[in-house]
Coordinates of N, CA and C in Angstrom, one line a residue:
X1246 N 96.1 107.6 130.0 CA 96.8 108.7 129.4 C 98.2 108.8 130.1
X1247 N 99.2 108.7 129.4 CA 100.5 109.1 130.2 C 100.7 110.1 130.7
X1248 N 101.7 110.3 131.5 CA 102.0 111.5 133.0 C 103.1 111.9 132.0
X1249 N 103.3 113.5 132.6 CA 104.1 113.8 131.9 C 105.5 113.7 131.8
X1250 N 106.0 113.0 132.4 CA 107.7 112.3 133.0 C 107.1 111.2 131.8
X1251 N 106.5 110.1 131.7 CA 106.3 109.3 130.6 C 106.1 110.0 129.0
X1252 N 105.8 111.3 128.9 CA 105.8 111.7 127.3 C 107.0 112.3 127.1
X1253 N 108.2 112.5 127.8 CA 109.3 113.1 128.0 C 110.0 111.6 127.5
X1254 N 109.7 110.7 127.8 CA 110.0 109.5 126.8 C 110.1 109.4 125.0
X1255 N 110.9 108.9 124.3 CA 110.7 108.6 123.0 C 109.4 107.5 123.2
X1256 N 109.5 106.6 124.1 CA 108.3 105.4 124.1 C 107.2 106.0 124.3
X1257 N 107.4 107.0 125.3 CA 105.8 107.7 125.8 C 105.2 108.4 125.1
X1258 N 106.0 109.3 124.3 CA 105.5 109.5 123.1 C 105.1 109.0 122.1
X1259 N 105.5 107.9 121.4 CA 105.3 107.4 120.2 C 104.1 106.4 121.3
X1260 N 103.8 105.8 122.5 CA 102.5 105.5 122.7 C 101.4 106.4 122.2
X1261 N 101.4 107.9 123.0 CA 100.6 108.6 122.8 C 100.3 109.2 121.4
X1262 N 101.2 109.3 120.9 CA 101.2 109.7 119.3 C 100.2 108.9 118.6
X1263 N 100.7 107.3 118.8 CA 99.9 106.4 118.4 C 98.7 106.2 118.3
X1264 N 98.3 106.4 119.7 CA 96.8 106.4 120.1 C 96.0 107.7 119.4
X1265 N 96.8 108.9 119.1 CA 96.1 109.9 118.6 C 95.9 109.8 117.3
X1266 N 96.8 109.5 116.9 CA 96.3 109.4 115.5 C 95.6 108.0 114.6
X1267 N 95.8 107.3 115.3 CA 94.7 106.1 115.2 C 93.1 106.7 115.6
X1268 N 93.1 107.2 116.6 CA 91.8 107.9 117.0 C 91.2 108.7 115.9
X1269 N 92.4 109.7 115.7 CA 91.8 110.5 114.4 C 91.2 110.0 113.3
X1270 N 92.2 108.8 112.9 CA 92.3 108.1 111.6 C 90.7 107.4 111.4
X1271 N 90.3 106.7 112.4 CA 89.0 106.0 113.2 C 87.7 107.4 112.6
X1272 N 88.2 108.5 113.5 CA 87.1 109.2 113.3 C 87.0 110.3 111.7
X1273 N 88.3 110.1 110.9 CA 87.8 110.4 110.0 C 87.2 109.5 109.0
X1274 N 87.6 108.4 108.8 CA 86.9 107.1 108.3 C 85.2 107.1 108.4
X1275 N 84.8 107.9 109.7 CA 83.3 107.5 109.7 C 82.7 108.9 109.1
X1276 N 83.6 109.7 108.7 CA 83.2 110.9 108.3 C 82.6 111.0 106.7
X1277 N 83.0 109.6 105.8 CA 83.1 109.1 104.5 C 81.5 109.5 104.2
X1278 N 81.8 109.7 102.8 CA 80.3 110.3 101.9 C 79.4 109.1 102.2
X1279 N 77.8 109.8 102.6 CA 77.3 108.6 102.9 C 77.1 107.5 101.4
X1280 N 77.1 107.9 100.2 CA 77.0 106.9 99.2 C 77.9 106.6 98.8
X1281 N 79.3 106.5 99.4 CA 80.3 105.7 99.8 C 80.4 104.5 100.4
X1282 N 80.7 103.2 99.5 CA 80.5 101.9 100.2 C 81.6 101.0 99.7
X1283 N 82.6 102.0 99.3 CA 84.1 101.7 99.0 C 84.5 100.9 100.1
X1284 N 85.8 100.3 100.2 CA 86.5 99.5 101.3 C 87.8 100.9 101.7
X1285 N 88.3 100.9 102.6 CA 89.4 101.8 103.0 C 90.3 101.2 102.0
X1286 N 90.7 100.3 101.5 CA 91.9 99.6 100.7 C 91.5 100.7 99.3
X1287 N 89.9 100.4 98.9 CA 89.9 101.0 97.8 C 89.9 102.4 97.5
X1288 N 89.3 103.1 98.5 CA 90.2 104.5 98.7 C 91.1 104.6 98.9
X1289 N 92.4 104.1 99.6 CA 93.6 104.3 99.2 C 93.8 104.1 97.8
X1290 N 93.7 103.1 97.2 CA 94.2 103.0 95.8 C 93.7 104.6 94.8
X1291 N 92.2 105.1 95.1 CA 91.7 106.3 94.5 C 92.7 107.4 94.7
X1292 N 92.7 107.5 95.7 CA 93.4 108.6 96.3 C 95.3 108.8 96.2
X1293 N 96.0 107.3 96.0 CA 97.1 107.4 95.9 C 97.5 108.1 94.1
X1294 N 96.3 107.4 93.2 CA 95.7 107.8 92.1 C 95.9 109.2 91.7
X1295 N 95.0 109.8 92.5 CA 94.6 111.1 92.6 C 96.3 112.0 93.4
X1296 N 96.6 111.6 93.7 CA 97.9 112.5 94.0 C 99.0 112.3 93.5
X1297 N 99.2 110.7 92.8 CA 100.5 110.6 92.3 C 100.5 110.6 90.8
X1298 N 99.2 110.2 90.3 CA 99.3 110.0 88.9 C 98.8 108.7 88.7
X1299 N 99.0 108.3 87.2 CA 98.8 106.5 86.8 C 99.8 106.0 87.3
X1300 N 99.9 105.0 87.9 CA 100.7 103.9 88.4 C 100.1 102.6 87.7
X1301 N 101.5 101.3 87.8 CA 101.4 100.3 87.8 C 100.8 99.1 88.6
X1302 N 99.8 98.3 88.4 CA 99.5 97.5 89.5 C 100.5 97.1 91.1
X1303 N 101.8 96.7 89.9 CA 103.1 96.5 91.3 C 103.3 97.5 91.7
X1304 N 103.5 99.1 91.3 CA 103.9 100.1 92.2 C 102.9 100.6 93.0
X1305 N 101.0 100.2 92.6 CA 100.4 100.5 93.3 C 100.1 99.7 94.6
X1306 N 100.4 98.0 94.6 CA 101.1 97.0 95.4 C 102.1 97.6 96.6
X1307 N 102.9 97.7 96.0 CA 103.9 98.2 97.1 C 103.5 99.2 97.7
X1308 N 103.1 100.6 96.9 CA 102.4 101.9 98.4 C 101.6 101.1 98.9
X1309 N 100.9 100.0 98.7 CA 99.8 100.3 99.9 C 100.2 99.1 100.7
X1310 N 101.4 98.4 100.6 CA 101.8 97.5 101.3 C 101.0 96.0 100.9
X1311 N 100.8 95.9 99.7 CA 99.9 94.3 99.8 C 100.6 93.9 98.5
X1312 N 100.4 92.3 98.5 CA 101.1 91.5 97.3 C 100.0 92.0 95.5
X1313 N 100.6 92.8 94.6 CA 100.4 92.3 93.4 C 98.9 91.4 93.4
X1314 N 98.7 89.8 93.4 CA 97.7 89.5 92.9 C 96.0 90.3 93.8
X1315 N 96.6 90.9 95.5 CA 95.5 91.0 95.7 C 95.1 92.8 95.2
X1316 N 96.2 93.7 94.9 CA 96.0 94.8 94.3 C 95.4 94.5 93.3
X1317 N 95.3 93.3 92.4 CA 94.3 93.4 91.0 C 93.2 93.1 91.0
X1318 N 93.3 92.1 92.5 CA 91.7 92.0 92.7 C 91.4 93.8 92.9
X1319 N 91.3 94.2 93.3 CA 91.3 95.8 94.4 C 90.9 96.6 93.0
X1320 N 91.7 96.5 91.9 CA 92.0 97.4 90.7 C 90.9 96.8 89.9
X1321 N 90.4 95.3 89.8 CA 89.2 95.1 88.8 C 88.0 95.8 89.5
X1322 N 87.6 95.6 90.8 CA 86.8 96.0 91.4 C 86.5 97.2 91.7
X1323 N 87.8 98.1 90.9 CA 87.2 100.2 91.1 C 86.8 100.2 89.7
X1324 N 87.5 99.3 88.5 CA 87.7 99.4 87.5 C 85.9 98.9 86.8
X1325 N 85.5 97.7 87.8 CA 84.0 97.3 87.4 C 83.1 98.8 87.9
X1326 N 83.5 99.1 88.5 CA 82.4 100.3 89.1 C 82.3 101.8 88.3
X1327 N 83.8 101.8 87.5 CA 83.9 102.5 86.2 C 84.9 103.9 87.0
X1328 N 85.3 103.6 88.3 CA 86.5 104.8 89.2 C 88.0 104.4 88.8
X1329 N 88.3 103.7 87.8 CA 89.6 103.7 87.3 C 89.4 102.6 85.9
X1330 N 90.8 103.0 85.3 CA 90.4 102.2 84.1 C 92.1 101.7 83.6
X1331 N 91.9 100.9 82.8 CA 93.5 100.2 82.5 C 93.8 100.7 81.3
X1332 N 95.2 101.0 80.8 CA 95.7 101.3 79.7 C 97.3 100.3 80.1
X1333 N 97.5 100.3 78.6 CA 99.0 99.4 78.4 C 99.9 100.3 78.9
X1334 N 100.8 99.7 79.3 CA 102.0 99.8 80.0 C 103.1 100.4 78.5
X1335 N 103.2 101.5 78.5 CA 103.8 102.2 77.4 C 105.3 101.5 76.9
X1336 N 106.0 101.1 77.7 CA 107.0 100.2 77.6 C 107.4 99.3 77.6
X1337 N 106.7 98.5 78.2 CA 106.8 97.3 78.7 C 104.9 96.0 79.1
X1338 N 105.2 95.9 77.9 CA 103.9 94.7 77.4 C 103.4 94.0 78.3
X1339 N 104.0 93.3 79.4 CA 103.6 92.9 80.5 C 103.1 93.4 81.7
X1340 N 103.0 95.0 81.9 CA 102.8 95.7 82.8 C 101.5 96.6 82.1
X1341 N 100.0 96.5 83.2 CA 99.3 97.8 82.6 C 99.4 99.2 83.4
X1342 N 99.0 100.0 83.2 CA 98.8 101.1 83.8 C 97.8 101.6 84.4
X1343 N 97.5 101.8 85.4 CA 95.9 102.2 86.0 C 95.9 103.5 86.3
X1344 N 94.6 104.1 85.5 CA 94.3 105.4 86.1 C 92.9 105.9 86.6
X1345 N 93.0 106.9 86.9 CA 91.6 107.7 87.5 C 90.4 107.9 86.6
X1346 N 89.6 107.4 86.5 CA 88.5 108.2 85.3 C 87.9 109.3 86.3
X1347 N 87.2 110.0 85.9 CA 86.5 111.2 85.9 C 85.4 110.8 86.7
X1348 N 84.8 109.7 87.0 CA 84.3 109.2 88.2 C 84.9 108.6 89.6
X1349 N 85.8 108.6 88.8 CA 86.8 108.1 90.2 C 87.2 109.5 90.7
X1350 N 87.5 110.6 90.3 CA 87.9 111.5 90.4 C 86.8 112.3 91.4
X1351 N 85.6 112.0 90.8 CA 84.4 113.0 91.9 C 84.5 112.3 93.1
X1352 N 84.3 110.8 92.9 CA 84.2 110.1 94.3 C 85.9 110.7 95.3
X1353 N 86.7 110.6 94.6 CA 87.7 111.3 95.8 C 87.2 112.6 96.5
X1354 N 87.1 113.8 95.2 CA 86.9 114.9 95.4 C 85.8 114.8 96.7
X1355 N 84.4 114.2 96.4 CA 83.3 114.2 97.5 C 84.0 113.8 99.0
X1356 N 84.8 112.5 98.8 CA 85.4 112.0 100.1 C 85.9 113.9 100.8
X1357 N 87.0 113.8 99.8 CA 88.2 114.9 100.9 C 87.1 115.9 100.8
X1358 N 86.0 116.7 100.8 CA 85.0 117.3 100.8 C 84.5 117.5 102.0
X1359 N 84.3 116.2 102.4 CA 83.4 116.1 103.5 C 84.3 115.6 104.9
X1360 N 85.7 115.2 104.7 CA 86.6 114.7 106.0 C 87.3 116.0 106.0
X1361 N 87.4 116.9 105.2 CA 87.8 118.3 105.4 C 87.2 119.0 106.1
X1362 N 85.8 119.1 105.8 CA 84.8 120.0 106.7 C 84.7 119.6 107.8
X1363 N 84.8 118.2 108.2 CA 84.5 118.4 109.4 C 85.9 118.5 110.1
X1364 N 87.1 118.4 109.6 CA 88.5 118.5 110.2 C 88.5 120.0 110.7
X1365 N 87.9 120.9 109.4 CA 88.0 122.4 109.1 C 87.2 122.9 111.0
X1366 N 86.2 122.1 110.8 CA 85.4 122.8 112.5 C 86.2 122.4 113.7
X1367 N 86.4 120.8 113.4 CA 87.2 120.6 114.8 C 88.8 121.4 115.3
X1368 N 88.9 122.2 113.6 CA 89.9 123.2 113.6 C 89.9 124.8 114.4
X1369 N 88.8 124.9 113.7 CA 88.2 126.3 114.4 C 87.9 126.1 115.8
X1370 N 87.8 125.2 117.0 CA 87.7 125.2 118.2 C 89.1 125.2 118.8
X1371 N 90.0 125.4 118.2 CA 91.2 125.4 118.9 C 91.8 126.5 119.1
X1372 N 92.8 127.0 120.0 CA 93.5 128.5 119.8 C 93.8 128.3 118.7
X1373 N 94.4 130.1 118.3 CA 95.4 129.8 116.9 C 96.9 129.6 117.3
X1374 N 96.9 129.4 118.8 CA 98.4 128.9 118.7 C 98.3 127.3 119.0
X1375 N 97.0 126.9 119.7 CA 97.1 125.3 118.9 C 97.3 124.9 117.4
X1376 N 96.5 125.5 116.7 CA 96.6 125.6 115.3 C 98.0 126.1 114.8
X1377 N 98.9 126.7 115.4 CA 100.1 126.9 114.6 C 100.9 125.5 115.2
X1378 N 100.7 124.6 116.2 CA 101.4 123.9 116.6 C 101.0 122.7 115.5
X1379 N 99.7 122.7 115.4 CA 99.6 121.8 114.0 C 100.2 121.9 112.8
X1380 N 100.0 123.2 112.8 CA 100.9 123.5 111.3 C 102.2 123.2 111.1
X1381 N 102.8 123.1 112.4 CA 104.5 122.5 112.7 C 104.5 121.3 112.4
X1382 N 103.5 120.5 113.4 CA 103.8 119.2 113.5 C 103.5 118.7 112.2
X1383 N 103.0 119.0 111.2 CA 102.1 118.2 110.1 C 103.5 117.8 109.2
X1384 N 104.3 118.7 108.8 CA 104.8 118.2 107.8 C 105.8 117.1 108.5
X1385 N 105.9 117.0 110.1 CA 106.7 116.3 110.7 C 106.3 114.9 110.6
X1386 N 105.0 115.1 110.7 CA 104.3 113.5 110.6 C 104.3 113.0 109.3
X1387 N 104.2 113.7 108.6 CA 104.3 113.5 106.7 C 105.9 112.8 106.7
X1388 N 106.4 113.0 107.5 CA 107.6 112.2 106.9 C 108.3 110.7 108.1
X1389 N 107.4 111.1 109.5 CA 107.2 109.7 109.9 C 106.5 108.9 109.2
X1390 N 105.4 109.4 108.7 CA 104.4 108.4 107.6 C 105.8 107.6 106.7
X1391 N 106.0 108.6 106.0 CA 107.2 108.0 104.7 C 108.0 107.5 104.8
X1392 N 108.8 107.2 106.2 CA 109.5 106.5 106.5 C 109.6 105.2 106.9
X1393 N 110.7 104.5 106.2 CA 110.2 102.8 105.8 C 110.8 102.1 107.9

């Protein structure tokens, strides 16, 4: 753990930052519905789904940072299990569009269900002025995320 002259760093921070939320990230991953046997890749694609709308194979490619041919592997394989489904690309013939079906939809819902609840307790052990310091920092991190 760094000393506090080291978090007074931009480096010592962004170590420690690091480590925390990789930790977090770790332990909400194992929090997943147990009849859940999705890949983390393919929850992201559910869930990017679920917040942005239908997307295109390539725009769903690029959020999650991987090439096109392996997003379609990624997209047949929610699509075989009946959690998203393809429709034509309204303008443009060469492009489909992928969306959420209504089973894809519960399996999100169940995920954020159950990594909420237990977020929600490990919430309640904190002051509420820890908890207002999270409520600061969150939209702060929301846009270190977004940034390229």
């Amino acid at each position: 753990m760094p000393t506090r002259e080291q978090l007074r760093t931009n480096v010592g921070l962004a170590t420690e930052l690091r480590f925390s939320v990789m930790r977090l990230r770790r332990r909400l991953v194992r929090e997943r519905h147990p009849d859940n046997d999705l890949s983390l890749s393919s929850m992201a694609v559910l869930w990017a789904l679920h917040r942005l709308g239908d997307l295109t194979i390539g725009a769903l490619a690029s959020r999650e940072q991987v090439r096109p041919p392996s997003m379609t592997r990624t997209v047949n394989c929610l699509a075989d299990a009946g959690l998203v489904e393809r429709q034509p690309h309204p303008t443009d013939g060469r492009q489909v569009v992928v969306r959420l079906t209504e089973e894809g939809r519960a399996v999100v819902h169940a995920d954020a269900t159950r990594r909420d609840r237990w977020l929600s307790r490990r919430l309640e052990e904190l002051t509420p002025a820890e908890r207002d310091v999270l409520r600061q920092a969150a939209p702060i991190l929301q846009r270190i995320a977004a940034a390229d």
